[in-house]
mmCIF file with all atom_site columns, C-alpha atoms in Angstrom:
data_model
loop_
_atom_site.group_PDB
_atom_site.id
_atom_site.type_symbol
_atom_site.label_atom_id
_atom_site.label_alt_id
_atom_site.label_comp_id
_atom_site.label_asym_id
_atom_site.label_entity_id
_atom_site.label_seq_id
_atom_site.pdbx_PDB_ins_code
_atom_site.Cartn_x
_atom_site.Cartn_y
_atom_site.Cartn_z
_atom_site.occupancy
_atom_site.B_iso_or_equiv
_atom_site.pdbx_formal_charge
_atom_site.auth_seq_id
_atom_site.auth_comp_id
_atom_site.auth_asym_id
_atom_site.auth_atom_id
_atom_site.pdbx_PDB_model_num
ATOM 1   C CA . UNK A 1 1   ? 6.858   -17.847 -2.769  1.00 91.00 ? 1   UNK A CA 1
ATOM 2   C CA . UNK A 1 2   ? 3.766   -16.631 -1.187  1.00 92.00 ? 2   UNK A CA 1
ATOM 3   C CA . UNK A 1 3   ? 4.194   -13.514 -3.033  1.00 91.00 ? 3   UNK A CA 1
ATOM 4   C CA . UNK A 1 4   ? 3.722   -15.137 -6.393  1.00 94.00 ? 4   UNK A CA 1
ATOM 5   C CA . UNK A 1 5   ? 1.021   -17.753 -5.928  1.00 96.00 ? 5   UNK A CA 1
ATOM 6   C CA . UNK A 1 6   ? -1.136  -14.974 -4.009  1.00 96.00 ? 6   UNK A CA 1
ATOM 7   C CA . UNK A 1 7   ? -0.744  -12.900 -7.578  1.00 95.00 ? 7   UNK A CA 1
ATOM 8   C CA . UNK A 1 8   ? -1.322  -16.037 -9.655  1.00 96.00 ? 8   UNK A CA 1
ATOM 9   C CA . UNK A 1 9   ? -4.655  -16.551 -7.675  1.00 97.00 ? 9   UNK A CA 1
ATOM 10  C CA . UNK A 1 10  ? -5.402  -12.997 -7.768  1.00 96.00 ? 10  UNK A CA 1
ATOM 11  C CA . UNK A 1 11  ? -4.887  -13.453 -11.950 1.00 96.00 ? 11  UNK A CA 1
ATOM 12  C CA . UNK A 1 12  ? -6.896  -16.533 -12.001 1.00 97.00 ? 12  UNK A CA 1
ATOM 13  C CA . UNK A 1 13  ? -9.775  -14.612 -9.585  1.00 96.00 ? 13  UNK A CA 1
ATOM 14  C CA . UNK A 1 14  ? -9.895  -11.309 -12.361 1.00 95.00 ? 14  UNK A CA 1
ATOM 15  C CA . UNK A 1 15  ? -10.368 -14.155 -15.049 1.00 94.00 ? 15  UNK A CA 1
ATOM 16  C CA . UNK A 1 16  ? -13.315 -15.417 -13.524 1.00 95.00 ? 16  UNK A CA 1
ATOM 17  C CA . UNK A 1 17  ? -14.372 -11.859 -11.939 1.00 93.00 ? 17  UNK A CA 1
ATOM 18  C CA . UNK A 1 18  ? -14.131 -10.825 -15.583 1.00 91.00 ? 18  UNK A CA 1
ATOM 19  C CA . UNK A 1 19  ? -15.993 -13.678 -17.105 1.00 89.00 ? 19  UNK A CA 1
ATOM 20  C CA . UNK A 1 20  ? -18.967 -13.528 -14.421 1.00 89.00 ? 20  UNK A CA 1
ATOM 21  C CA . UNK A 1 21  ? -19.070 -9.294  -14.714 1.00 87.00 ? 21  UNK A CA 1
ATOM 22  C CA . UNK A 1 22  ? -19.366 -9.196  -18.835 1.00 87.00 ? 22  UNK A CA 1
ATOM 23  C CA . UNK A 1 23  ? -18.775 -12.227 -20.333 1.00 85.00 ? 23  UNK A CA 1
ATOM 24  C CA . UNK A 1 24  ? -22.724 -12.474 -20.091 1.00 86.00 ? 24  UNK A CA 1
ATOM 25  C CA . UNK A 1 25  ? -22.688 -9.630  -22.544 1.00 86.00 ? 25  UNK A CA 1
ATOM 26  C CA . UNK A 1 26  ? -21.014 -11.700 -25.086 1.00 85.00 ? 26  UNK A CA 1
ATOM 27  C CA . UNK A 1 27  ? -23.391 -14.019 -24.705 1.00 86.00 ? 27  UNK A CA 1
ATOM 28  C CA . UNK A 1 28  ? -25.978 -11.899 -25.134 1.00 88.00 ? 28  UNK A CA 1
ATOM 29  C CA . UNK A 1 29  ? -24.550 -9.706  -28.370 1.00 84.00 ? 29  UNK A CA 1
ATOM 30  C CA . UNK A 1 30  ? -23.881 -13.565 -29.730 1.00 84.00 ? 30  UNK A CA 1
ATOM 31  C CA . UNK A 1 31  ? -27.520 -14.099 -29.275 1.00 87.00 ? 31  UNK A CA 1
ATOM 32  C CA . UNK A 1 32  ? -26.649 -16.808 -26.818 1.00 89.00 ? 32  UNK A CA 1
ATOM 33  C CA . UNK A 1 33  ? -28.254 -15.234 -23.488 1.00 84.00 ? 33  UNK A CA 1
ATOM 34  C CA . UNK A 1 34  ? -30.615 -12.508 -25.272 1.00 85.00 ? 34  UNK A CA 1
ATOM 35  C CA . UNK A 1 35  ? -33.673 -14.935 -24.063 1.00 90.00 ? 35  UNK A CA 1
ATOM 36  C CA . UNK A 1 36  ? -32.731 -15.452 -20.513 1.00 91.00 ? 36  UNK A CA 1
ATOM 37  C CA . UNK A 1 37  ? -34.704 -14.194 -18.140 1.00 94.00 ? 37  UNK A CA 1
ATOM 38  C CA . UNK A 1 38  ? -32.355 -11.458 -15.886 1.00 93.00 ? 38  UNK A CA 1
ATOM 39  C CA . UNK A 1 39  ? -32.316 -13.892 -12.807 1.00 96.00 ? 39  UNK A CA 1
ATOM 40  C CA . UNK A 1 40  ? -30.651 -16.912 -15.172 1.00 93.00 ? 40  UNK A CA 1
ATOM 41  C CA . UNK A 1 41  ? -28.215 -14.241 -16.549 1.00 91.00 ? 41  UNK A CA 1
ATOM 42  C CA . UNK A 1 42  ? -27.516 -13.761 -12.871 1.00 93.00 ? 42  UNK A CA 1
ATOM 43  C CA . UNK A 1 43  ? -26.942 -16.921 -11.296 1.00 94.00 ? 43  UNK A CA 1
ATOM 44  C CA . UNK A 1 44  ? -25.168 -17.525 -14.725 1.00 92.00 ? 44  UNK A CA 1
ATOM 45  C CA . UNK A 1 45  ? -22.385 -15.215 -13.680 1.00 93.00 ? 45  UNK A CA 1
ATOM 46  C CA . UNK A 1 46  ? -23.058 -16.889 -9.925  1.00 94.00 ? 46  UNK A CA 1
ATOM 47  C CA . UNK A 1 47  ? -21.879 -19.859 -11.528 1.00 94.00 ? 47  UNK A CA 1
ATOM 48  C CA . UNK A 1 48  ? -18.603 -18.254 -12.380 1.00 93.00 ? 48  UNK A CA 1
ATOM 49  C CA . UNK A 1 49  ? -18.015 -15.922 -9.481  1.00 93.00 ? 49  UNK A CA 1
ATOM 50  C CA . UNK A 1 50  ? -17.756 -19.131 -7.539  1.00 95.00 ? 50  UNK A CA 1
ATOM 51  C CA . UNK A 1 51  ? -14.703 -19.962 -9.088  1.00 96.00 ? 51  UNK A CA 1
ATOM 52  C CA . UNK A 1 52  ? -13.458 -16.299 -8.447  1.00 95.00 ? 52  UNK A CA 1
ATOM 53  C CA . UNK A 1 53  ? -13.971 -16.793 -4.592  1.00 95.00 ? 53  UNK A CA 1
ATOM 54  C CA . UNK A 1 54  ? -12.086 -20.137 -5.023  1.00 97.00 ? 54  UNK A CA 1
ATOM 55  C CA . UNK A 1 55  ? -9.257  -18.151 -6.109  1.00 97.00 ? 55  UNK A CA 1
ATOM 56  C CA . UNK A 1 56  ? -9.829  -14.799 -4.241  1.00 96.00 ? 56  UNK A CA 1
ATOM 57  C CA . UNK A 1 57  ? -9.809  -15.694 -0.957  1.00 96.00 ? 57  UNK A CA 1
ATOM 58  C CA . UNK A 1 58  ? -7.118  -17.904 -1.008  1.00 97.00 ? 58  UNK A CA 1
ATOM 59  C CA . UNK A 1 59  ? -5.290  -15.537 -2.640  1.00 97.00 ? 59  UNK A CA 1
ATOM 60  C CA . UNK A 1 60  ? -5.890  -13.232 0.431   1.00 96.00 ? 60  UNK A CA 1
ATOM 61  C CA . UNK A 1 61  ? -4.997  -16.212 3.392   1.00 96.00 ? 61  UNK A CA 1
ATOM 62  C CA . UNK A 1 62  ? -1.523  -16.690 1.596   1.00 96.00 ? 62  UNK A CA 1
ATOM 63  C CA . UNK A 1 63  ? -0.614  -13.545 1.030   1.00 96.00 ? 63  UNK A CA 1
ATOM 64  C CA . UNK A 1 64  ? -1.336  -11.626 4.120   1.00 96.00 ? 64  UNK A CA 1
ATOM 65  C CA . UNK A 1 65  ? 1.198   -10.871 6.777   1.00 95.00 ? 65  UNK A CA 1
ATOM 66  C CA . UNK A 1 66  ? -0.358  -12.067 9.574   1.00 95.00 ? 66  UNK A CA 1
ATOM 67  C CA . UNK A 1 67  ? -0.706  -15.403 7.960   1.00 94.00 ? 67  UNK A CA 1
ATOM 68  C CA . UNK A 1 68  ? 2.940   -15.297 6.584   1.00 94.00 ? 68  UNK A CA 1
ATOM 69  C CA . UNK A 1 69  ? 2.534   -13.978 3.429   1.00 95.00 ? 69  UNK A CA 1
ATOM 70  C CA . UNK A 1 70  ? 4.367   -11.043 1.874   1.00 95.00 ? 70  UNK A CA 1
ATOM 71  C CA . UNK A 1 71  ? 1.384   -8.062  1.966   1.00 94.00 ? 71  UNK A CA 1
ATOM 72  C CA . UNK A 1 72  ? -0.426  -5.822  4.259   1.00 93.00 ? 72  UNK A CA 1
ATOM 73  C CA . UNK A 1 73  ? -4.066  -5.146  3.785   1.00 92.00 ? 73  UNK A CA 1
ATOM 74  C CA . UNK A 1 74  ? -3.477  -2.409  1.733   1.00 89.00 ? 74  UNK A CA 1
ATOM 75  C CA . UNK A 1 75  ? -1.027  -3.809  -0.218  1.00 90.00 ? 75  UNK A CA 1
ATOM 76  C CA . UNK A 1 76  ? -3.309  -6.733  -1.142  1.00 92.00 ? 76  UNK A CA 1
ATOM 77  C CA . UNK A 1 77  ? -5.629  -4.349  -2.303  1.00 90.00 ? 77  UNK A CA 1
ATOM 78  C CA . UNK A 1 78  ? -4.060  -2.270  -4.264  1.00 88.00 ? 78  UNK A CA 1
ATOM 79  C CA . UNK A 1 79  ? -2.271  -5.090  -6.082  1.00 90.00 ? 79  UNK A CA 1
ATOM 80  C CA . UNK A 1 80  ? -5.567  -6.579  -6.740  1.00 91.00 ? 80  UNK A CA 1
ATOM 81  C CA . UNK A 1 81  ? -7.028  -3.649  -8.224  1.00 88.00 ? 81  UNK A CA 1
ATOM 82  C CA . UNK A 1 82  ? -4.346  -3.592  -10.829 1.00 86.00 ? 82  UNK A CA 1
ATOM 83  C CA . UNK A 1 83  ? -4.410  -7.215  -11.545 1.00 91.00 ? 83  UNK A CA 1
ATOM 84  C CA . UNK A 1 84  ? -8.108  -6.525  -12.449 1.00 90.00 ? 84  UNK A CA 1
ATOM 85  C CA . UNK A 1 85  ? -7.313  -3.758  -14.574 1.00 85.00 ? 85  UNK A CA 1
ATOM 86  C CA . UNK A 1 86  ? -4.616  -5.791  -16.554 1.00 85.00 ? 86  UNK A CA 1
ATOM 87  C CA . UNK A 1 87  ? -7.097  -8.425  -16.324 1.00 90.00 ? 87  UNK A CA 1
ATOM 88  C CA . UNK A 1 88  ? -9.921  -6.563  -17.567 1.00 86.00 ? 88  UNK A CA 1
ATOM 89  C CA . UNK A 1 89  ? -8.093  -4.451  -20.371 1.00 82.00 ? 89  UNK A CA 1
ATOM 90  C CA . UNK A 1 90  ? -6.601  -8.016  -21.814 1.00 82.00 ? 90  UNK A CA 1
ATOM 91  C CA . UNK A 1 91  ? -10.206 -9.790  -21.720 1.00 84.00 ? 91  UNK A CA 1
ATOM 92  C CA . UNK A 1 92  ? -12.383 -6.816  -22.727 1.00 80.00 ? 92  UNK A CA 1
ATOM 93  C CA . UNK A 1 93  ? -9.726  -6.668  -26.293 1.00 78.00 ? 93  UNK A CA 1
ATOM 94  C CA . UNK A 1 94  ? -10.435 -10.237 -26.696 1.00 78.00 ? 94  UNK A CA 1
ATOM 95  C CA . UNK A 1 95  ? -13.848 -10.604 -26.137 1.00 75.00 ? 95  UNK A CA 1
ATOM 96  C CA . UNK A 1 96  ? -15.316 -7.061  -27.667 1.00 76.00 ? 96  UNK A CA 1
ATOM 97  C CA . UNK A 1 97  ? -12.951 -6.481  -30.258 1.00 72.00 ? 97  UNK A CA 1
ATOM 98  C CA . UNK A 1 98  ? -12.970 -2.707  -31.399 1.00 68.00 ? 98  UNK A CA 1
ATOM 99  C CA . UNK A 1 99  ? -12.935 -1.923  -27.202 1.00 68.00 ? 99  UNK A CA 1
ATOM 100 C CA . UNK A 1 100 ? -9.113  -0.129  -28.310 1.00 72.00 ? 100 UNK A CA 1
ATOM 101 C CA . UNK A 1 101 ? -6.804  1.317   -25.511 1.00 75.00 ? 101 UNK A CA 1
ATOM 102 C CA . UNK A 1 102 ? -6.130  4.960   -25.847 1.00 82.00 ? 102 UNK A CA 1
ATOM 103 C CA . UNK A 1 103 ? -3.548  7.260   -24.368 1.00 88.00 ? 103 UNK A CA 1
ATOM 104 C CA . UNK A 1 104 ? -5.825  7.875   -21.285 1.00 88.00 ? 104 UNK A CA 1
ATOM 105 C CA . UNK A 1 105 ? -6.096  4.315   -20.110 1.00 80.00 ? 105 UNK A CA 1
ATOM 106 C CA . UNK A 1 106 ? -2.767  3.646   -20.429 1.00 84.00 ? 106 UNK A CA 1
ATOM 107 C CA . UNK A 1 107 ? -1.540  7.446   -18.475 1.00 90.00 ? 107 UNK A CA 1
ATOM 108 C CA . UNK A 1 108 ? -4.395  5.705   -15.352 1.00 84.00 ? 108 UNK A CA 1
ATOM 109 C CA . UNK A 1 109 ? -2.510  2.565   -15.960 1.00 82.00 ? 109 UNK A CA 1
ATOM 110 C CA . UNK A 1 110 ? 1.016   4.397   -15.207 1.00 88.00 ? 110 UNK A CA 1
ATOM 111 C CA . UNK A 1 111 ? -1.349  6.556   -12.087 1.00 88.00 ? 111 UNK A CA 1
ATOM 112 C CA . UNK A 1 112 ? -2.251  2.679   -11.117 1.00 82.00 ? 112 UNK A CA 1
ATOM 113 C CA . UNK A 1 113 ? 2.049   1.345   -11.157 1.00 83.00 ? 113 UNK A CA 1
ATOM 114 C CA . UNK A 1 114 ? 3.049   4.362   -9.308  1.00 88.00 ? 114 UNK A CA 1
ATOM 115 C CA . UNK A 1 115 ? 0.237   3.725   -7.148  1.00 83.00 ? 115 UNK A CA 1
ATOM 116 C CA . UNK A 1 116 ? 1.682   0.339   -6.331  1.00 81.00 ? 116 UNK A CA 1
ATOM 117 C CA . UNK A 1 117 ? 5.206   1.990   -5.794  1.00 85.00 ? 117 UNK A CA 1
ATOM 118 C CA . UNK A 1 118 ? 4.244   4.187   -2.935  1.00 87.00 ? 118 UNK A CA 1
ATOM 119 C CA . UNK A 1 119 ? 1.827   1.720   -1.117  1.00 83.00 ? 119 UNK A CA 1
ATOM 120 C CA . UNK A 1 120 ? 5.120   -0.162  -1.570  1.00 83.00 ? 120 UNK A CA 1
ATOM 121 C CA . UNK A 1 121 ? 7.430   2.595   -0.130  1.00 81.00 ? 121 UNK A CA 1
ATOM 122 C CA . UNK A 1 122 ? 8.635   1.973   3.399   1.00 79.00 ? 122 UNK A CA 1
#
């Protein structure tokens, strides 16, 4: 059980991660934030990075083996980084549509699985 809410949290973190790295681009190509000064546009995506910590390091207590969880330090790693990438590859088709996968992105996606697998591997 660990196991899965650590990845929920880690999903929920990359949603805000994503949010707070480039959702401030929306904004701007909107012509929301194309006024702000740079320091609003930063503690802007504060703001929302909070809510990524709220998840992240949670995520990390639960689901580290010397607190019970499931992963090693590695392992939480790893599986974060390709949360993010899901993450980020979902969001980045939503919010900038025309941003297309191609053929590469999803070969570094398979490099990313079997990366997984072996950090897995016993």
């Amino acid at each position: 059980m660990h196991g899965l809410y650590t990845v929920l949290l880690l999903l929920m973190s990359n949603i805000f991660m994503t949010l707070a790295w480039y959702g401030h681009l929306k904004l701007q190509e909107n012509g929301v934030s194309s006024h702000w000064p740079l320091i609003g546009v930063i503690l802007f995506s504060w703001c929302i990075a909070f809510f990524e910590y709220c998840c992240q390091v949670p995520a990390n207590r639960i689901g580290f083996v010397e607190n019970g969880g499931p992963f090693t330090l590695v392992q939480l790693k790893v599986v974060q980084e390709c949360v993010s990438l899901i993450v980020f590859a979902i969001i980045a088709n939503i919010l900038f549509q025309g941003q297309a996968l191609h053929w590469n992105h999803i070969a570094a996606f398979i490099c990313l699985v079997t990366a997984v697998y072996l950090v897995f591997m016993k």
